[in-house]
Amino acid sequence: MKKLFAISALAVALLSLSTACEKESTWDTYKEWRETNDAFLSEQALLKNEDGSPFYSKLTPSWYPSSGVLIHYFNDRSLTEGNLTPLVTSTVSVKYKGWMCNDYAFDSSYTAVDSLFTFRPTETIVGWQIALTDMNVGDSARVVIPWAEGYGTESSGAILPFSTLVFDIKLVDVVAYETSN
């Protein structure tokens, strides 16, 4: 019985060590890519408009104060003020295109027939939830999403772990303004 317990304990220890090594391996394997993405995010945060004002605003939601995205509105927001703003549980229709810091375009709603993508923000990455809950119907924005608010340490299709993502998003409609799951 003691031998079975010792073998089980050893197996658990090896599994834990193996899992820890995999995480370190991902961190180490993508070190250069992670550093490139972190540098890109820092560069974007420093961009200025022609008048010297910051190009992006940092958007940090009260419901997740340790997170944040960079956002730049292309439209005059006074014209969309008063329009519906979605909750994360709402159903929205958007047009978008997304790319990584190396300019690789990985996704776009414009490949669809009507170019609309309809979904609930809770079904997407945290960065989209943060951006959409600040937007009014009719707003168009560029959003820079740090890897922690994107896919984090995981990959998704062509998106590598630690990828900072950039999206141009137009909030076309709030199809259903739902307040609960």
PDB file of C-alpha atoms in Angstrom:
ATOM      1  CA  MET A   1       0.000   0.000   0.000  1.00  0.00           C
ATOM      2  CA  LYS A   2       2.870   2.378   0.874  1.00  0.00           C
ATOM      3  CA  LYS A   3       4.492   1.549  -2.471  1.00  0.00           C
ATOM      4  CA  LEU A   4       1.254   2.344  -4.364  1.00  0.00           C
ATOM      5  CA  PHE A   5       0.952   5.642  -2.481  1.00  0.00           C
ATOM      6  CA  ALA A   6       4.585   6.530  -3.273  1.00  0.00           C
ATOM      7  CA  ILE A   7       4.099   5.724  -6.969  1.00  0.00           C
ATOM      8  CA  SER A   8       0.896   7.819  -7.053  1.00  0.00           C
ATOM      9  CA  ALA A   9       2.624  10.734  -5.312  1.00  0.00           C
ATOM     10  CA  LEU A  10       5.536  10.500  -7.762  1.00  0.00           C
ATOM     11  CA  ALA A  11       3.141  10.472 -10.726  1.00  0.00           C
ATOM     12  CA  VAL A  12       1.340  13.575  -9.415  1.00  0.00           C
ATOM     13  CA  ALA A  13       4.674  15.343  -8.837  1.00  0.00           C
ATOM     14  CA  LEU A  14       5.887  14.498 -12.360  1.00  0.00           C
ATOM     15  CA  LEU A  15       2.602  15.651 -13.888  1.00  0.00           C
ATOM     16  CA  SER A  16       2.837  18.951 -11.969  1.00  0.00           C
ATOM     17  CA  LEU A  17       6.441  19.405 -13.040  1.00  0.00           C
ATOM     18  CA  SER A  18       5.553  18.577 -16.641  1.00  0.00           C
ATOM     19  CA  THR A  19       2.713  21.128 -16.633  1.00  0.00           C
ATOM     20  CA  ALA A  20       4.969  23.783 -15.066  1.00  0.00           C
ATOM     21  CA  CYS A  21       7.649  23.101 -17.687  1.00  0.00           C
ATOM     22  CA  GLU A  22       5.093  23.414 -20.487  1.00  0.00           C
ATOM     23  CA  LYS A  23       4.045  26.856 -19.215  1.00  0.00           C
ATOM     24  CA  GLU A  24       7.663  27.957 -18.892  1.00  0.00           C
ATOM     25  CA  SER A  25       8.320  26.521 -22.336  1.00  0.00           C
ATOM     26  CA  THR A  26       5.491  28.555 -23.884  1.00  0.00           C
ATOM     27  CA  TRP A  27       6.772  31.666 -22.103  1.00  0.00           C
ATOM     28  CA  ASP A  28      10.315  30.973 -23.286  1.00  0.00           C
ATOM     29  CA  THR A  29       9.396  29.707 -26.755  1.00  0.00           C
ATOM     30  CA  TYR A  30       7.504  32.893 -27.574  1.00  0.00           C
ATOM     31  CA  LYS A  31       9.852  35.270 -25.732  1.00  0.00           C
ATOM     32  CA  GLU A  32      10.842  37.268 -28.815  1.00  0.00           C
ATOM     33  CA  TRP A  33       7.243  37.431 -30.092  1.00  0.00           C
ATOM     34  CA  ARG A  34       5.997  38.485 -26.621  1.00  0.00           C
ATOM     35  CA  GLU A  35       8.626  41.225 -26.400  1.00  0.00           C
ATOM     36  CA  THR A  36       7.769  42.419 -29.929  1.00  0.00           C
ATOM     37  CA  ASN A  37       4.085  42.622 -28.999  1.00  0.00           C
ATOM     38  CA  ASP A  38       4.785  44.395 -25.699  1.00  0.00           C
ATOM     39  CA  ALA A  39       6.965  46.939 -27.539  1.00  0.00           C
ATOM     40  CA  PHE A  40       4.245  47.443 -30.172  1.00  0.00           C
ATOM     41  CA  LEU A  41       1.665  48.106 -27.452  1.00  0.00           C
ATOM     42  CA  SER A  42       3.990  50.640 -25.807  1.00  0.00           C
ATOM     43  CA  GLU A  43       4.543  52.380 -29.161  1.00  0.00           C
ATOM     44  CA  GLN A  44       0.807  52.562 -29.821  1.00  0.00           C
ATOM     45  CA  ALA A  45       0.185  54.064 -26.382  1.00  0.00           C
ATOM     46  CA  LEU A  46       2.598  56.892 -27.251  1.00  0.00           C
ATOM     47  CA  LEU A  47       1.118  57.785 -30.664  1.00  0.00           C
ATOM     48  CA  LYS A  48       0.010  61.400 -31.049  1.00  0.00           C
ATOM     49  CA  ASN A  49      -2.480  63.227 -33.244  1.00  0.00           C
ATOM     50  CA  GLU A  50      -1.256  66.100 -35.421  1.00  0.00           C
ATOM     51  CA  ASP A  51      -2.134  68.548 -32.626  1.00  0.00           C
ATOM     52  CA  GLY A  52       0.044  66.628 -30.150  1.00  0.00           C
ATOM     53  CA  SER A  53      -2.832  65.074 -28.202  1.00  0.00           C
ATOM     54  CA  PRO A  54      -2.760  61.303 -27.569  1.00  0.00           C
ATOM     55  CA  PHE A  55      -4.123  59.242 -30.470  1.00  0.00           C
ATOM     56  CA  TYR A  56      -5.489  56.553 -28.148  1.00  0.00           C
ATOM     57  CA  SER A  57      -7.319  56.712 -24.860  1.00  0.00           C
ATOM     58  CA  LYS A  58      -6.769  53.952 -22.336  1.00  0.00           C
ATOM     59  CA  LEU A  59     -10.077  52.336 -21.534  1.00  0.00           C
ATOM     60  CA  THR A  60     -10.262  50.501 -18.208  1.00  0.00           C
ATOM     61  CA  PRO A  61     -13.684  49.214 -17.131  1.00  0.00           C
ATOM     62  CA  SER A  62     -14.805  49.475 -13.518  1.00  0.00           C
ATOM     63  CA  TRP A  63     -15.772  45.802 -13.631  1.00  0.00           C
ATOM     64  CA  TYR A  64     -12.174  44.739 -14.444  1.00  0.00           C
ATOM     65  CA  PRO A  65      -9.845  47.482 -13.148  1.00  0.00           C
ATOM     66  CA  SER A  66      -6.609  45.559 -13.766  1.00  0.00           C
ATOM     67  CA  SER A  67      -7.339  45.305 -17.504  1.00  0.00           C
ATOM     68  CA  GLY A  68      -7.570  47.773 -20.326  1.00  0.00           C
ATOM     69  CA  VAL A  69      -7.412  48.456 -24.043  1.00  0.00           C
ATOM     70  CA  LEU A  70      -6.357  51.408 -26.159  1.00  0.00           C
ATOM     71  CA  ILE A  71      -9.168  52.973 -28.185  1.00  0.00           C
ATOM     72  CA  HIS A  72      -9.386  55.697 -30.814  1.00  0.00           C
ATOM     73  CA  TYR A  73     -12.750  56.827 -32.143  1.00  0.00           C
ATOM     74  CA  PHE A  74     -12.846  57.786 -35.813  1.00  0.00           C
ATOM     75  CA  ASN A  75     -16.247  59.469 -35.587  1.00  0.00           C
ATOM     76  CA  ASP A  76     -17.481  62.541 -33.724  1.00  0.00           C
ATOM     77  CA  ARG A  77     -18.914  60.906 -30.607  1.00  0.00           C
ATOM     78  CA  SER A  78     -21.230  63.835 -29.963  1.00  0.00           C
ATOM     79  CA  LEU A  79     -23.200  62.606 -32.990  1.00  0.00           C
ATOM     80  CA  THR A  80     -23.712  59.141 -31.451  1.00  0.00           C
ATOM     81  CA  GLU A  81     -24.220  60.343 -27.877  1.00  0.00           C
ATOM     82  CA  GLY A  82     -27.536  59.027 -26.651  1.00  0.00           C
ATOM     83  CA  ASN A  83     -27.462  56.032 -28.991  1.00  0.00           C
ATOM     84  CA  LEU A  84     -27.703  52.626 -27.374  1.00  0.00           C
ATOM     85  CA  THR A  85     -24.575  51.250 -25.674  1.00  0.00           C
ATOM     86  CA  PRO A  86     -24.506  47.457 -25.313  1.00  0.00           C
ATOM     87  CA  LEU A  87     -24.057  45.451 -22.168  1.00  0.00           C
ATOM     88  CA  VAL A  88     -21.825  42.367 -22.320  1.00  0.00           C
ATOM     89  CA  THR A  89     -25.027  40.287 -22.336  1.00  0.00           C
ATOM     90  CA  SER A  90     -26.590  42.190 -25.264  1.00  0.00           C
ATOM     91  CA  THR A  91     -26.564  40.911 -28.819  1.00  0.00           C
ATOM     92  CA  VAL A  92     -24.721  43.234 -31.195  1.00  0.00           C
ATOM     93  CA  SER A  93     -24.006  43.505 -34.900  1.00  0.00           C
ATOM     94  CA  VAL A  94     -20.605  44.842 -35.907  1.00  0.00           C
ATOM     95  CA  LYS A  95     -18.343  45.196 -38.897  1.00  0.00           C
ATOM     96  CA  TYR A  96     -14.669  44.630 -38.177  1.00  0.00           C
ATOM     97  CA  LYS A  97     -11.237  43.677 -39.363  1.00  0.00           C
ATOM     98  CA  GLY A  98      -8.405  42.447 -37.194  1.00  0.00           C
ATOM     99  CA  TRP A  99      -4.642  42.187 -37.517  1.00  0.00           C
ATOM    100  CA  MET A 100      -1.555  41.588 -35.420  1.00  0.00           C
ATOM    101  CA  CYS A 101       1.423  43.849 -34.763  1.00  0.00           C
ATOM    102  CA  ASN A 102       3.224  42.419 -37.815  1.00  0.00           C
ATOM    103  CA  ASP A 103       0.332  43.629 -40.038  1.00  0.00           C
ATOM    104  CA  TYR A 104      -0.901  40.067 -40.591  1.00  0.00           C
ATOM    105  CA  ALA A 105      -4.690  40.326 -41.125  1.00  0.00           C
ATOM    106  CA  PHE A 106      -6.242  37.317 -39.415  1.00  0.00           C
ATOM    107  CA  ASP A 107      -9.975  38.002 -39.557  1.00  0.00           C
ATOM    108  CA  SER A 108     -12.609  40.276 -41.067  1.00  0.00           C
ATOM    109  CA  SER A 109     -16.376  40.418 -41.173  1.00  0.00           C
ATOM    110  CA  TYR A 110     -16.078  41.843 -44.681  1.00  0.00           C
ATOM    111  CA  THR A 111     -15.690  38.320 -46.043  1.00  0.00           C
ATOM    112  CA  ALA A 112     -19.370  37.686 -45.176  1.00  0.00           C
ATOM    113  CA  VAL A 113     -22.153  38.526 -47.614  1.00  0.00           C
ATOM    114  CA  ASP A 114     -23.556  41.458 -45.603  1.00  0.00           C
ATOM    115  CA  SER A 115     -20.279  42.003 -43.671  1.00  0.00           C
ATOM    116  CA  LEU A 116     -22.122  41.894 -40.342  1.00  0.00           C
ATOM    117  CA  PHE A 117     -21.040  39.749 -37.440  1.00  0.00           C
ATOM    118  CA  THR A 118     -23.799  39.282 -34.833  1.00  0.00           C
ATOM    119  CA  PHE A 119     -22.943  37.912 -31.388  1.00  0.00           C
ATOM    120  CA  ARG A 120     -22.977  38.548 -27.639  1.00  0.00           C
ATOM    121  CA  PRO A 121     -19.861  40.280 -26.282  1.00  0.00           C
ATOM    122  CA  THR A 122     -19.617  37.583 -23.582  1.00  0.00           C
ATOM    123  CA  GLU A 123     -18.787  35.168 -26.417  1.00  0.00           C
ATOM    124  CA  THR A 124     -15.620  37.076 -27.322  1.00  0.00           C
ATOM    125  CA  ILE A 125     -12.285  38.018 -25.809  1.00  0.00           C
ATOM    126  CA  VAL A 126     -12.215  40.446 -22.891  1.00  0.00           C
ATOM    127  CA  GLY A 127     -10.749  43.227 -25.051  1.00  0.00           C
ATOM    128  CA  TRP A 128     -13.856  43.234 -27.250  1.00  0.00           C
ATOM    129  CA  GLN A 129     -16.103  43.306 -24.178  1.00  0.00           C
ATOM    130  CA  ILE A 130     -14.243  46.338 -22.840  1.00  0.00           C
ATOM    131  CA  ALA A 131     -14.407  48.208 -26.156  1.00  0.00           C
ATOM    132  CA  LEU A 132     -18.008  47.402 -27.061  1.00  0.00           C
ATOM    133  CA  THR A 133     -19.421  48.415 -23.675  1.00  0.00           C
ATOM    134  CA  ASP A 134     -17.919  51.878 -24.219  1.00  0.00           C
ATOM    135  CA  MET A 135     -19.231  52.281 -27.768  1.00  0.00           C
ATOM    136  CA  ASN A 136     -22.554  53.719 -28.922  1.00  0.00           C
ATOM    137  CA  VAL A 137     -24.411  52.451 -31.978  1.00  0.00           C
ATOM    138  CA  GLY A 138     -22.819  54.207 -34.962  1.00  0.00           C
ATOM    139  CA  ASP A 139     -19.338  54.511 -33.417  1.00  0.00           C
ATOM    140  CA  SER A 140     -16.266  53.392 -35.356  1.00  0.00           C
ATOM    141  CA  ALA A 141     -13.068  52.785 -33.434  1.00  0.00           C
ATOM    142  CA  ARG A 142      -9.611  51.312 -33.612  1.00  0.00           C
ATOM    143  CA  VAL A 143      -8.938  49.126 -30.589  1.00  0.00           C
ATOM    144  CA  VAL A 144      -5.535  47.815 -29.529  1.00  0.00           C
ATOM    145  CA  ILE A 145      -5.914  44.808 -27.269  1.00  0.00           C
ATOM    146  CA  PRO A 146      -2.974  43.657 -25.113  1.00  0.00           C
ATOM    147  CA  TRP A 147      -2.354  39.927 -25.214  1.00  0.00           C
ATOM    148  CA  ALA A 148      -3.707  39.465 -21.675  1.00  0.00           C
ATOM    149  CA  GLU A 149      -7.125  40.764 -22.809  1.00  0.00           C
ATOM    150  CA  GLY A 150      -6.902  38.819 -26.077  1.00  0.00           C
ATOM    151  CA  TYR A 151      -6.006  35.146 -26.238  1.00  0.00           C
ATOM    152  CA  GLY A 152      -3.337  35.380 -23.529  1.00  0.00           C
ATOM    153  CA  THR A 153      -0.839  32.540 -23.529  1.00  0.00           C
ATOM    154  CA  GLU A 154      -2.952  30.435 -25.900  1.00  0.00           C
ATOM    155  CA  SER A 155      -3.048  30.420 -29.674  1.00  0.00           C
ATOM    156  CA  SER A 156      -6.217  30.672 -31.738  1.00  0.00           C
ATOM    157  CA  GLY A 157      -5.933  29.763 -35.399  1.00  0.00           C
ATOM    158  CA  ALA A 158      -3.201  31.966 -36.886  1.00  0.00           C
ATOM    159  CA  ILE A 159      -2.989  34.053 -33.698  1.00  0.00           C
ATOM    160  CA  LEU A 160       0.083  33.130 -31.686  1.00  0.00           C
ATOM    161  CA  PRO A 161       0.273  33.236 -27.884  1.00  0.00           C
ATOM    162  CA  PHE A 162       1.096  36.705 -26.476  1.00  0.00           C
ATOM    163  CA  SER A 163      -0.338  38.500 -29.523  1.00  0.00           C
ATOM    164  CA  THR A 164      -1.381  42.125 -29.222  1.00  0.00           C
ATOM    165  CA  LEU A 165      -4.420  42.485 -31.472  1.00  0.00           C
ATOM    166  CA  VAL A 166      -5.654  45.504 -33.424  1.00  0.00           C
ATOM    167  CA  PHE A 167      -9.247  45.823 -34.586  1.00  0.00           C
ATOM    168  CA  ASP A 168     -11.183  48.412 -36.520  1.00  0.00           C
ATOM    169  CA  ILE A 169     -14.741  48.006 -35.234  1.00  0.00           C
ATOM    170  CA  LYS A 170     -18.006  49.669 -36.242  1.00  0.00           C
ATOM    171  CA  LEU A 171     -20.915  49.066 -33.871  1.00  0.00           C
ATOM    172  CA  VAL A 172     -23.830  48.834 -36.302  1.00  0.00           C
ATOM    173  CA  ASP A 173     -26.666  47.788 -33.991  1.00  0.00           C
ATOM    174  CA  VAL A 174     -27.657  46.422 -30.616  1.00  0.00           C
ATOM    175  CA  VAL A 175     -30.005  43.691 -31.804  1.00  0.00           C
ATOM    176  CA  ALA A 176     -31.121  42.629 -28.321  1.00  0.00           C
ATOM    177  CA  TYR A 177     -30.474  44.669 -25.193  1.00  0.00           C
ATOM    178  CA  GLU A 178     -30.372  41.776 -22.754  1.00  0.00           C
ATOM    179  CA  THR A 179     -29.612  42.436 -19.104  1.00  0.00           C
ATOM    180  CA  SER A 180     -29.077  38.880 -17.893  1.00  0.00           C
ATOM    181  CA  ASN A 181     -27.521  35.664 -19.120  1.00  0.00           C
TER     182      ASN A 181
END
